[in-house]
Short mmCIF file of C-alpha atoms in Angstrom, two decimals:
data_model
loop_
_atom_site.label_atom_id
_atom_site.label_comp_id
_atom_site.label_asym_id
_atom_site.label_seq_id
_atom_site.Cartn_x
_atom_site.Cartn_y
_atom_site.Cartn_z
CA MET A 25 -45.09 0.04 -42.84
CA ASP A 26 -46.09 3.41 -41.45
CA TRP A 27 -43.71 5.58 -43.48
CA THR A 28 -44.96 8.80 -41.90
CA ALA A 29 -44.14 7.53 -38.42
CA LEU A 30 -40.75 6.32 -39.63
CA SER A 31 -40.04 9.76 -41.09
CA VAL A 32 -40.94 11.46 -37.80
CA SER A 33 -38.71 9.01 -35.90
CA LEU A 34 -35.71 9.54 -38.20
CA HIS A 35 -36.15 13.32 -38.14
CA LEU A 36 -36.38 13.31 -34.34
CA ALA A 37 -33.38 11.00 -33.92
CA ALA A 38 -31.17 12.98 -36.31
CA LEU A 39 -31.98 16.34 -34.70
CA THR A 40 -31.50 14.93 -31.20
CA ALA A 41 -28.07 13.53 -32.05
CA LEU A 42 -26.92 16.72 -33.79
CA LEU A 43 -28.17 19.09 -31.09
CA LEU A 44 -26.66 17.01 -28.29
CA LEU A 45 -23.24 16.80 -29.94
CA PRO A 46 -21.96 20.18 -28.65
CA ALA A 47 -23.38 19.56 -25.17
CA GLY A 48 -21.90 16.07 -25.10
CA LEU A 49 -18.46 17.36 -26.08
CA TRP A 50 -18.49 20.19 -23.56
CA LEU A 51 -19.92 18.24 -20.63
CA GLY A 52 -17.91 15.10 -21.37
CA ARG A 53 -14.61 16.98 -21.51
CA ALA A 54 -15.47 19.06 -18.43
CA LEU A 55 -16.35 16.00 -16.37
CA ALA A 56 -13.32 14.07 -17.58
CA GLY A 57 -10.95 16.81 -16.43
CA SER A 58 -12.82 17.81 -13.27
CA ARG A 59 -11.39 17.19 -9.81
CA SER A 60 -14.26 18.89 -8.03
CA ARG A 61 -16.04 17.25 -5.13
CA ALA A 62 -19.29 18.07 -6.91
CA LYS A 63 -18.33 15.89 -9.88
CA PRO A 64 -20.28 12.81 -8.66
CA LEU A 65 -23.37 14.97 -8.27
CA GLY A 66 -23.06 16.25 -11.82
CA GLU A 67 -22.54 12.73 -13.15
CA ALA A 68 -25.56 11.51 -11.20
CA LEU A 69 -27.78 14.27 -12.58
CA ILE A 70 -26.71 13.48 -16.14
CA ALA A 71 -27.26 9.75 -15.64
CA LEU A 72 -30.65 10.20 -13.96
CA PRO A 73 -32.69 9.60 -17.16
CA LEU A 74 -31.09 6.15 -17.40
CA VAL A 75 -32.69 4.94 -14.17
CA MET A 76 -35.94 6.92 -14.14
CA PRO A 77 -38.95 5.12 -15.64
CA PRO A 78 -39.63 6.81 -19.00
CA THR A 79 -43.24 7.54 -18.07
CA VAL A 80 -42.08 9.29 -14.87
CA LEU A 81 -39.59 11.42 -16.77
CA GLY A 82 -42.23 12.11 -19.39
CA PHE A 83 -44.73 13.14 -16.73
CA TYR A 84 -42.36 15.68 -15.18
CA LEU A 85 -41.44 17.06 -18.59
CA MET A 86 -45.11 17.31 -19.53
CA GLN A 87 -45.70 19.31 -16.35
CA ALA A 88 -42.68 21.54 -17.04
CA PHE A 89 -43.93 22.18 -20.59
CA GLY A 90 -47.45 23.10 -19.42
CA LEU A 91 -48.84 26.58 -19.91
CA GLU A 92 -48.91 27.24 -16.16
CA ALA A 93 -45.29 26.17 -15.62
CA PRO A 94 -42.52 28.81 -15.76
CA PHE A 95 -40.68 27.17 -18.66
CA GLY A 96 -43.80 26.31 -20.62
CA GLY A 97 -45.28 29.77 -20.07
CA LEU A 98 -42.05 31.44 -21.20
CA TRP A 99 -42.02 29.30 -24.35
CA VAL A 100 -45.57 30.37 -25.20
CA ARG A 101 -44.69 34.05 -24.73
CA LEU A 102 -41.64 33.69 -26.97
CA PHE A 103 -43.03 31.48 -29.73
CA GLY A 104 -46.80 31.78 -29.44
CA GLU A 105 -47.60 28.10 -28.91
CA GLY A 106 -47.21 25.46 -26.23
CA LEU A 107 -44.81 22.52 -26.17
CA ASN A 108 -47.03 19.60 -25.23
CA PHE A 109 -48.33 17.61 -28.21
CA THR A 110 -45.92 19.29 -30.65
CA PHE A 111 -42.78 18.12 -32.44
CA GLU A 112 -40.77 20.82 -30.65
CA GLY A 113 -41.97 19.38 -27.35
CA ILE A 114 -40.90 15.82 -28.10
CA LEU A 115 -37.58 17.14 -29.41
CA LEU A 116 -36.85 18.93 -26.12
CA ALA A 117 -38.00 15.86 -24.19
CA SER A 118 -35.72 13.70 -26.31
CA LEU A 119 -32.76 15.97 -25.60
CA VAL A 120 -33.28 15.49 -21.87
CA ALA A 121 -33.88 11.74 -22.08
CA ASN A 122 -30.82 11.11 -24.26
CA LEU A 123 -28.31 13.36 -22.51
CA PRO A 124 -26.50 10.43 -20.81
CA PHE A 125 -25.95 8.69 -24.14
CA ALA A 126 -24.36 11.85 -25.57
CA VAL A 127 -22.14 12.59 -22.57
CA GLN A 128 -20.89 9.33 -21.07
CA PRO A 129 -19.07 7.84 -24.12
CA VAL A 130 -17.37 11.20 -24.74
CA GLN A 131 -16.38 11.50 -21.09
CA ARG A 132 -14.81 8.02 -21.10
CA ALA A 133 -12.91 8.85 -24.29
CA PHE A 134 -11.49 12.07 -22.84
CA GLU A 135 -10.54 10.26 -19.62
CA ALA A 136 -8.40 7.89 -21.69
CA VAL A 137 -6.30 10.76 -23.07
CA PRO A 138 -3.09 11.01 -20.98
CA ALA A 139 -2.80 14.27 -19.08
CA ASN A 140 0.91 14.55 -19.96
CA LEU A 141 -0.06 14.65 -23.64
CA ARG A 142 -2.02 17.87 -23.09
CA GLU A 143 0.82 19.29 -21.01
CA ALA A 144 3.33 18.48 -23.76
CA ALA A 145 1.12 20.25 -26.30
CA TRP A 146 0.90 23.32 -24.07
CA CYS A 147 4.68 23.33 -23.57
CA SER A 148 5.04 23.20 -27.37
CA GLY A 149 3.11 26.45 -27.63
CA LEU A 150 -0.35 25.16 -28.51
CA SER A 151 -3.27 26.96 -26.89
CA PRO A 152 -5.93 24.93 -25.07
CA LEU A 153 -8.27 25.39 -28.06
CA HIS A 154 -5.66 24.21 -30.56
CA THR A 155 -4.78 21.31 -28.25
CA LEU A 156 -8.42 20.25 -28.24
CA TRP A 157 -8.74 20.55 -32.01
CA ARG A 158 -5.40 19.07 -33.10
CA ILE A 159 -4.56 16.61 -30.31
CA GLU A 160 -7.60 15.55 -28.30
CA LEU A 161 -10.41 15.36 -30.87
CA PRO A 162 -8.46 13.02 -33.21
CA LEU A 163 -7.97 10.69 -30.24
CA VAL A 164 -11.51 10.75 -28.89
CA TRP A 165 -13.48 10.63 -32.16
CA PRO A 166 -14.53 6.97 -31.63
CA GLY A 167 -16.22 8.07 -28.41
CA ILE A 168 -17.91 10.94 -30.23
CA VAL A 169 -19.19 8.63 -32.97
CA SER A 170 -20.39 6.16 -30.34
CA ALA A 171 -22.24 8.92 -28.50
CA MET A 172 -23.94 10.10 -31.70
CA ALA A 173 -24.93 6.60 -32.75
CA LEU A 174 -26.22 5.57 -29.31
CA THR A 175 -28.23 8.77 -29.08
CA PHE A 176 -29.68 8.19 -32.54
CA ALA A 177 -30.56 4.54 -31.90
CA HIS A 178 -32.05 5.18 -28.47
CA THR A 179 -34.19 8.03 -29.79
CA LEU A 180 -35.61 5.74 -32.49
CA GLY A 181 -36.85 3.33 -29.83
CA GLU A 182 -38.00 5.87 -27.23
CA PHE A 183 -41.64 5.32 -26.28
CA GLY A 184 -42.71 6.43 -22.81
CA VAL A 185 -41.28 9.95 -22.78
CA ILE A 186 -42.50 10.70 -26.31
CA LEU A 187 -45.99 9.36 -25.65
CA MET A 188 -46.40 11.35 -22.43
CA VAL A 189 -45.22 14.65 -23.93
CA GLY A 190 -46.40 14.35 -27.53
CA GLY A 191 -49.26 11.88 -27.61
CA ALA A 192 -49.73 10.24 -31.01
CA ILE A 193 -50.50 12.96 -33.54
CA ASP A 194 -49.99 11.58 -37.05
CA GLY A 195 -47.19 13.35 -38.91
CA GLU A 196 -46.26 15.41 -35.84
CA THR A 197 -45.52 13.33 -32.73
CA ARG A 198 -46.43 9.77 -33.73
CA THR A 199 -43.13 7.93 -33.94
CA LEU A 200 -42.51 4.41 -35.16
CA ALA A 201 -42.40 3.01 -31.61
CA ILE A 202 -45.84 4.47 -30.92
CA ALA A 203 -47.12 3.20 -34.28
CA ILE A 204 -46.02 -0.32 -33.31
CA TYR A 205 -47.94 -0.05 -30.05
CA ASP A 206 -51.03 1.17 -31.92
CA ARG A 207 -50.84 -1.77 -34.35
CA VAL A 208 -50.60 -4.24 -31.46
CA GLN A 209 -53.59 -2.59 -29.81
CA ALA A 210 -55.48 -2.99 -33.09
CA PHE A 211 -54.45 -6.71 -33.27
CA ASP A 212 -52.45 -6.02 -36.44
CA GLU A 213 -49.54 -8.26 -35.56
CA SER A 214 -48.28 -8.40 -39.13
CA GLY A 215 -47.94 -4.61 -39.35
CA ALA A 216 -46.36 -4.45 -35.91
CA ALA A 217 -43.87 -7.17 -36.90
CA THR A 218 -42.89 -5.33 -40.09
CA MET A 219 -42.26 -2.05 -38.29
CA SER A 220 -40.46 -3.79 -35.43
CA ALA A 221 -38.14 -5.46 -37.94
CA MET A 222 -37.40 -2.09 -39.53
CA LEU A 223 -36.61 -0.55 -36.13
CA LEU A 224 -34.43 -3.52 -35.23
CA LEU A 225 -32.55 -3.29 -38.54
CA VAL A 226 -31.85 0.45 -38.24
CA SER A 227 -30.70 0.06 -34.64
CA PHE A 228 -28.50 -2.93 -35.47
CA VAL A 229 -26.84 -1.16 -38.42
CA THR A 230 -26.23 1.92 -36.27
CA ILE A 231 -24.56 -0.06 -33.49
CA GLY A 232 -22.62 -2.11 -36.05
CA VAL A 233 -21.16 1.06 -37.55
CA VAL A 234 -20.06 2.21 -34.09
CA TYR A 235 -18.25 -1.01 -33.25
CA GLY A 236 -16.80 -1.21 -36.75
CA LEU A 237 -15.29 2.27 -36.53
CA ALA A 238 -14.01 1.66 -33.00
CA GLY A 239 -12.43 -1.66 -34.01
CA ARG A 240 -10.80 -0.13 -37.07
CA ARG A 241 -9.34 2.65 -34.95
CA MET A 242 -7.91 0.18 -32.44
CA TRP A 243 -6.44 -1.95 -35.26
CA ARG A 244 -4.70 1.06 -36.79
CA ARG A 245 -3.25 2.06 -33.40
CA ALA A 246 -1.94 -1.47 -32.89
#
């Protein structure tokens, strides 16, 4: 087991899920309540990482993070170092690649909240903020948990985007998925099998928690 690579993967997955939580809540709720004609375009842009080959997305992000690119150059001026082949670079790449997993479950959960429930809360004197906090969030929390867990699990298994942007620097950008690939390339099938089993176990437990919480919520409502 490559414990260093596992640590990098867990750190990356946890930060990605936490940082995408506010964006997922805001975008998911905005899309759920939107009646704009531009809504399909926004949904398509958010879902784009789902259909793009990871290496293609990674290539474009690597170009955007380059020293000659506007974003990459601005980052260097602000922080004194580039993004490619750094943990900060793979974290930003992971945020882009996992945006659909953070937004779509939350959007579906907000769409299931009846509009008349919000209107009743407003008529009762609750502000939109208090309605969100006291009425909507308790109803949509299974979608929020699902979004967090899916983002976490998908980040653990991400390979193409991370490899293109970060390479395989030990202790910095070398995740468990990349370590598995390296072991296969070195004909170490036993090591690759051990790490694959660990990745499978973590992913399975994560998804199991999501479905368990969702099922418990539905049972209580019934």
